[in-house]
Backbone as CSV, one residue per row, in Angstrom:
resi,resn,N_x,N_y,N_z,CA_x,CA_y,CA_z,C_x,C_y,C_z
1,MET,170.693,143.502,302.772,170.160,144.610,303.220,170.390,145.140,303.782
2,ARG,171.758,145.420,304.187,172.794,146.654,304.415,172.847,147.824,303.547
3,VAL,173.429,146.890,302.779,172.971,147.898,301.886,172.393,148.268,300.922
4,ILE,171.319,147.812,301.482,169.890,148.748,300.696,169.707,150.248,301.701
5,ILE,169.704,149.701,302.912,168.874,150.360,303.113,170.692,151.420,303.580
6,THR,171.050,151.637,303.248,172.184,152.494,303.098,172.647,153.158,302.012
7,VAL,172.192,152.340,301.043,171.485,153.246,300.171,170.682,154.391,299.598
8,LEU,169.118,153.779,300.180,167.912,154.573,301.023,168.452,156.318,301.616
9,ILE,168.722,155.726,302.801,169.416,156.556,303.468,170.604,158.131,302.800
10,TRP,171.978,157.726,302.645,172.304,158.412,301.331,171.042,158.959,300.264
11,ALA,170.071,158.564,299.488,168.608,158.738,298.816,167.687,159.711,299.101
12,CYS,168.100,160.003,301.214,166.862,160.744,300.641,167.266,161.492,301.705
13,VAL,169.126,161.881,301.961,169.396,162.576,301.965,170.075,163.999,300.514
14,ILE,170.506,163.310,300.353,170.178,164.109,298.503,169.227,164.679,298.451
15,ALA,167.842,164.400,298.841,166.427,164.646,298.401,166.357,165.470,299.237
16,TRP,166.848,165.392,299.971,166.176,165.987,301.318,167.329,168.086,300.432
17,ALA,168.866,167.541,301.147,169.935,169.130,300.455,169.341,169.226,298.638
18,GLY,168.453,169.046,297.817,168.398,168.938,296.808,166.176,169.669,297.476
19,LEU,165.140,170.017,297.874,164.001,169.906,298.496,164.451,171.399,299.070
20,ALA,165.618,171.439,300.067,165.750,172.635,300.493,166.025,172.917,299.672
21,ILE,166.736,172.827,298.925,167.917,174.325,298.463,166.796,174.834,297.465
22,GLU,165.455,174.099,296.856,165.100,173.936,295.627,163.571,175.545,296.441
23,GLY,163.313,175.072,297.767,162.836,176.006,298.938,163.473,177.175,298.591
24,VAL,164.844,177.707,299.079,165.330,178.776,299.247,164.987,179.422,296.712
25,LEU,165.573,178.708,296.633,165.468,178.938,295.094,164.193,179.975,294.631
26,THR,163.275,178.894,294.725,161.913,179.126,294.477,161.616,180.683,295.893
27,TYR,161.860,181.052,296.863,161.707,182.205,297.726,161.858,183.128,296.507
28,LEU,163.340,182.674,296.435,164.553,183.988,295.952,163.861,184.984,294.265
29,SER,162.821,183.396,293.261,162.741,183.566,292.096,160.684,183.420,291.727
30,LEU,160.169,183.896,293.319,159.021,184.126,292.978,159.230,185.457,293.504
31,GLU,157.976,186.882,291.997,157.602,187.364,292.190,156.765,187.910,293.846
32,PRO,156.859,188.980,293.890,155.396,189.033,294.606,154.218,189.425,294.746
33,THR,152.564,188.736,294.969,151.506,188.963,294.383,150.496,189.940,296.105
34,GLY,149.931,190.200,295.608,148.587,190.281,296.372,149.454,192.393,296.933
35,SER,148.402,192.217,297.567,148.541,193.620,298.177,148.555,193.781,299.233
36,SER,148.916,194.992,299.938,149.247,195.484,301.712,149.513,194.526,302.315
37,PHE,149.354,193.850,302.836,149.832,193.197,304.818,150.241,191.679,303.917
38,THR,149.398,191.595,302.817,149.628,189.978,302.331,150.266,189.714,300.884
39,ARG,151.280,190.936,301.240,151.522,190.814,299.746,152.866,190.285,300.231
40,GLY,153.732,189.377,299.015,154.506,188.926,299.231,154.474,186.659,300.139
41,SER,153.483,186.506,300.608,153.066,185.359,301.402,152.760,184.467,300.619
42,ASN,152.625,184.956,298.697,152.624,184.011,298.063,154.103,183.224,297.601
43,ARG,155.455,183.974,298.599,156.708,183.271,298.116,157.064,182.222,299.871
44,ILE,156.729,183.109,300.317,156.016,181.777,301.859,155.980,180.857,301.764
45,LYS,154.853,180.997,301.652,154.327,179.809,301.406,154.461,178.764,300.316
46,ALA,155.147,179.536,299.653,155.893,178.265,298.447,157.124,177.500,298.607
47,PHE,157.748,178.415,300.248,158.815,178.627,300.313,158.742,176.891,301.824
48,LEU,157.928,177.307,302.679,157.676,176.832,303.444,156.667,174.656,303.062
49,GLY,156.453,175.365,301.985,155.778,173.646,300.808,156.653,173.376,301.394
50,TRP,158.190,174.035,299.898,159.850,172.831,299.790,160.162,172.509,301.244
51,GLU,160.764,173.277,302.011,160.562,173.542,303.214,159.632,171.615,304.021
52,ALA,158.504,172.365,303.886,158.108,170.205,304.496,158.227,169.732,303.497
53,TYR,158.502,169.571,302.613,159.112,168.120,301.727,160.393,167.860,302.080
54,ALA,160.769,168.450,302.704,162.285,168.680,302.558,162.839,168.013,304.821
55,LEU,161.550,168.025,305.174,161.636,167.495,306.125,160.613,166.118,306.150
56,ALA,159.751,166.281,305.190,159.824,164.541,305.635,160.426,164.012,304.355
57,ALA,161.742,163.991,303.543,162.603,163.518,303.327,163.498,162.871,304.663
58,ALA,164.051,163.882,305.470,165.321,163.649,306.532,163.593,163.230,307.272
59,LEU,162.958,163.271,307.861,162.514,162.067,308.581,162.262,160.705,307.655
60,ALA,162.397,160.567,306.411,162.414,159.439,306.152,164.116,158.750,306.012
61,ALA,164.724,159.737,306.457,166.436,159.321,306.204,166.602,158.368,307.489
62,PHE,165.612,159.772,309.469,165.956,159.234,310.349,166.364,157.651,310.332
63,ILE,164.767,157.290,310.614,163.968,155.881,309.735,164.516,155.165,309.486
64,PHE,165.144,155.307,308.831,165.389,154.425,307.415,167.617,153.792,308.021
65,GLY,168.075,154.810,309.602,169.223,154.928,309.435,168.916,154.744,311.258
66,ARG,167.734,154.829,311.196,167.468,154.011,313.129,166.709,152.105,312.834
67,MET,165.671,151.347,311.317,166.493,150.499,311.461,166.440,150.169,310.520
68,GLY,168.057,150.457,309.695,169.775,149.216,309.599,170.398,150.103,310.090
69,GLN,170.045,149.759,311.611,171.688,150.679,312.402,172.585,151.043,311.795
70,SER,172.497,151.688,310.940,174.107,152.324,310.458,174.485,152.602,311.081
71,SER,175.879,152.590,311.340,177.357,153.645,311.316,177.904,154.159,310.269
72,GLY,178.707,155.360,311.478,179.722,156.442,311.457,179.575,157.309,310.706
73,VAL,179.696,158.322,309.901,179.499,159.155,308.550,177.948,158.762,307.862
74,THR,177.373,158.001,307.547,175.627,157.369,307.483,174.416,157.687,308.549
75,ARG,176.059,156.305,309.267,175.019,157.435,311.102,174.217,158.997,311.236
76,LEU,175.448,159.540,310.875,175.396,161.344,310.978,174.518,161.838,310.035
77,ALA,175.361,161.413,308.487,173.820,161.533,308.147,172.524,161.723,307.658
78,SER,172.174,160.529,308.474,170.812,159.696,308.282,169.925,160.608,309.239
79,ARG,170.676,160.791,310.553,170.307,162.480,311.693,170.065,163.994,311.851
80,ALA,171.245,163.945,310.805,171.577,166.162,311.095,169.964,166.701,309.929
81,PRO,170.056,166.190,308.815,168.794,166.678,307.819,167.941,166.661,308.803
82,LEU,166.904,166.408,309.825,166.638,166.033,311.044,166.320,166.992,311.314
83,TRP,167.785,166.397,312.362,167.967,167.848,313.066,168.495,169.797,312.616
84,ILE,168.498,168.966,311.550,168.142,171.587,310.652,166.515,170.768,310.212
85,SER,166.304,170.830,309.717,164.909,170.224,309.177,164.130,171.080,310.766
86,GLY,164.154,170.628,311.293,163.209,169.624,312.964,163.662,170.728,313.388
87,GLU,164.835,171.681,313.782,165.348,172.875,314.161,164.696,173.506,313.773
88,PHE,164.795,173.593,312.177,164.103,175.678,311.597,162.775,175.489,311.853
89,PHE,162.095,174.014,311.894,160.910,174.183,311.872,159.546,175.194,313.383
90,LEU,161.459,174.387,314.637,160.727,174.657,315.604,161.067,176.039,316.561
91,LEU,161.270,176.577,315.389,162.407,177.794,315.500,161.707,178.451,315.039
92,LEU,160.092,178.302,313.981,159.594,179.292,313.069,158.473,179.223,314.093
93,THR,158.022,177.785,314.648,157.062,177.853,315.178,156.557,178.216,316.708
94,LEU,158.577,178.564,317.951,158.617,179.602,318.632,158.185,180.653,318.055
95,GLY,158.816,181.361,316.973,158.912,182.710,316.765,157.773,182.978,316.516
96,PHE,156.311,182.532,316.288,154.806,182.824,315.575,154.668,182.631,316.583
97,VAL,154.702,181.983,317.898,153.995,181.486,318.963,154.102,182.819,319.628
98,GLY,156.302,182.994,319.901,156.193,184.006,320.216,154.867,185.877,319.847
99,LEU,155.499,185.118,318.751,154.555,187.039,317.446,153.485,186.892,318.537
100,LEU,152.611,186.246,318.572,151.719,186.383,319.236,151.200,186.679,320.323
101,VAL,152.056,185.728,321.045,151.613,186.625,322.818,152.192,187.943,322.470
102,TRP,153.696,188.750,321.659,154.214,190.189,321.784,152.630,190.090,321.256
103,ALA,151.977,190.316,320.611,151.042,191.086,319.666,150.081,191.221,320.677
104,ARG,149.680,190.031,321.490,148.253,190.295,323.043,148.903,191.414,323.919
105,LEU,149.715,190.561,323.672,150.118,191.700,325.428,150.416,193.290,325.334
106,PHE,150.642,193.766,323.993,151.073,195.166,323.969,150.235,195.554,323.036
């Protein structure tokens, strides 16, 4: 059972890395559409969509790491993607809330 959990952890970590890279590549390769204020929002939407999938893969790796009581490098590999993607979304959320507060006050 432990071997299966280890394989699942590494598969989720590889999927997380691939999805995160795909998000960046999609953002860089899409042509911006729209006009005025919304120009380029299609790129942001695509990027955040891929990053949300990457966050789901990171969460799965974390859950498998907790279930299998992994150790060593596998334990670090099961937690690092969630730390990275989770902090990314936390910073985005805090930035968005800060922008709303700034726009409201000034």
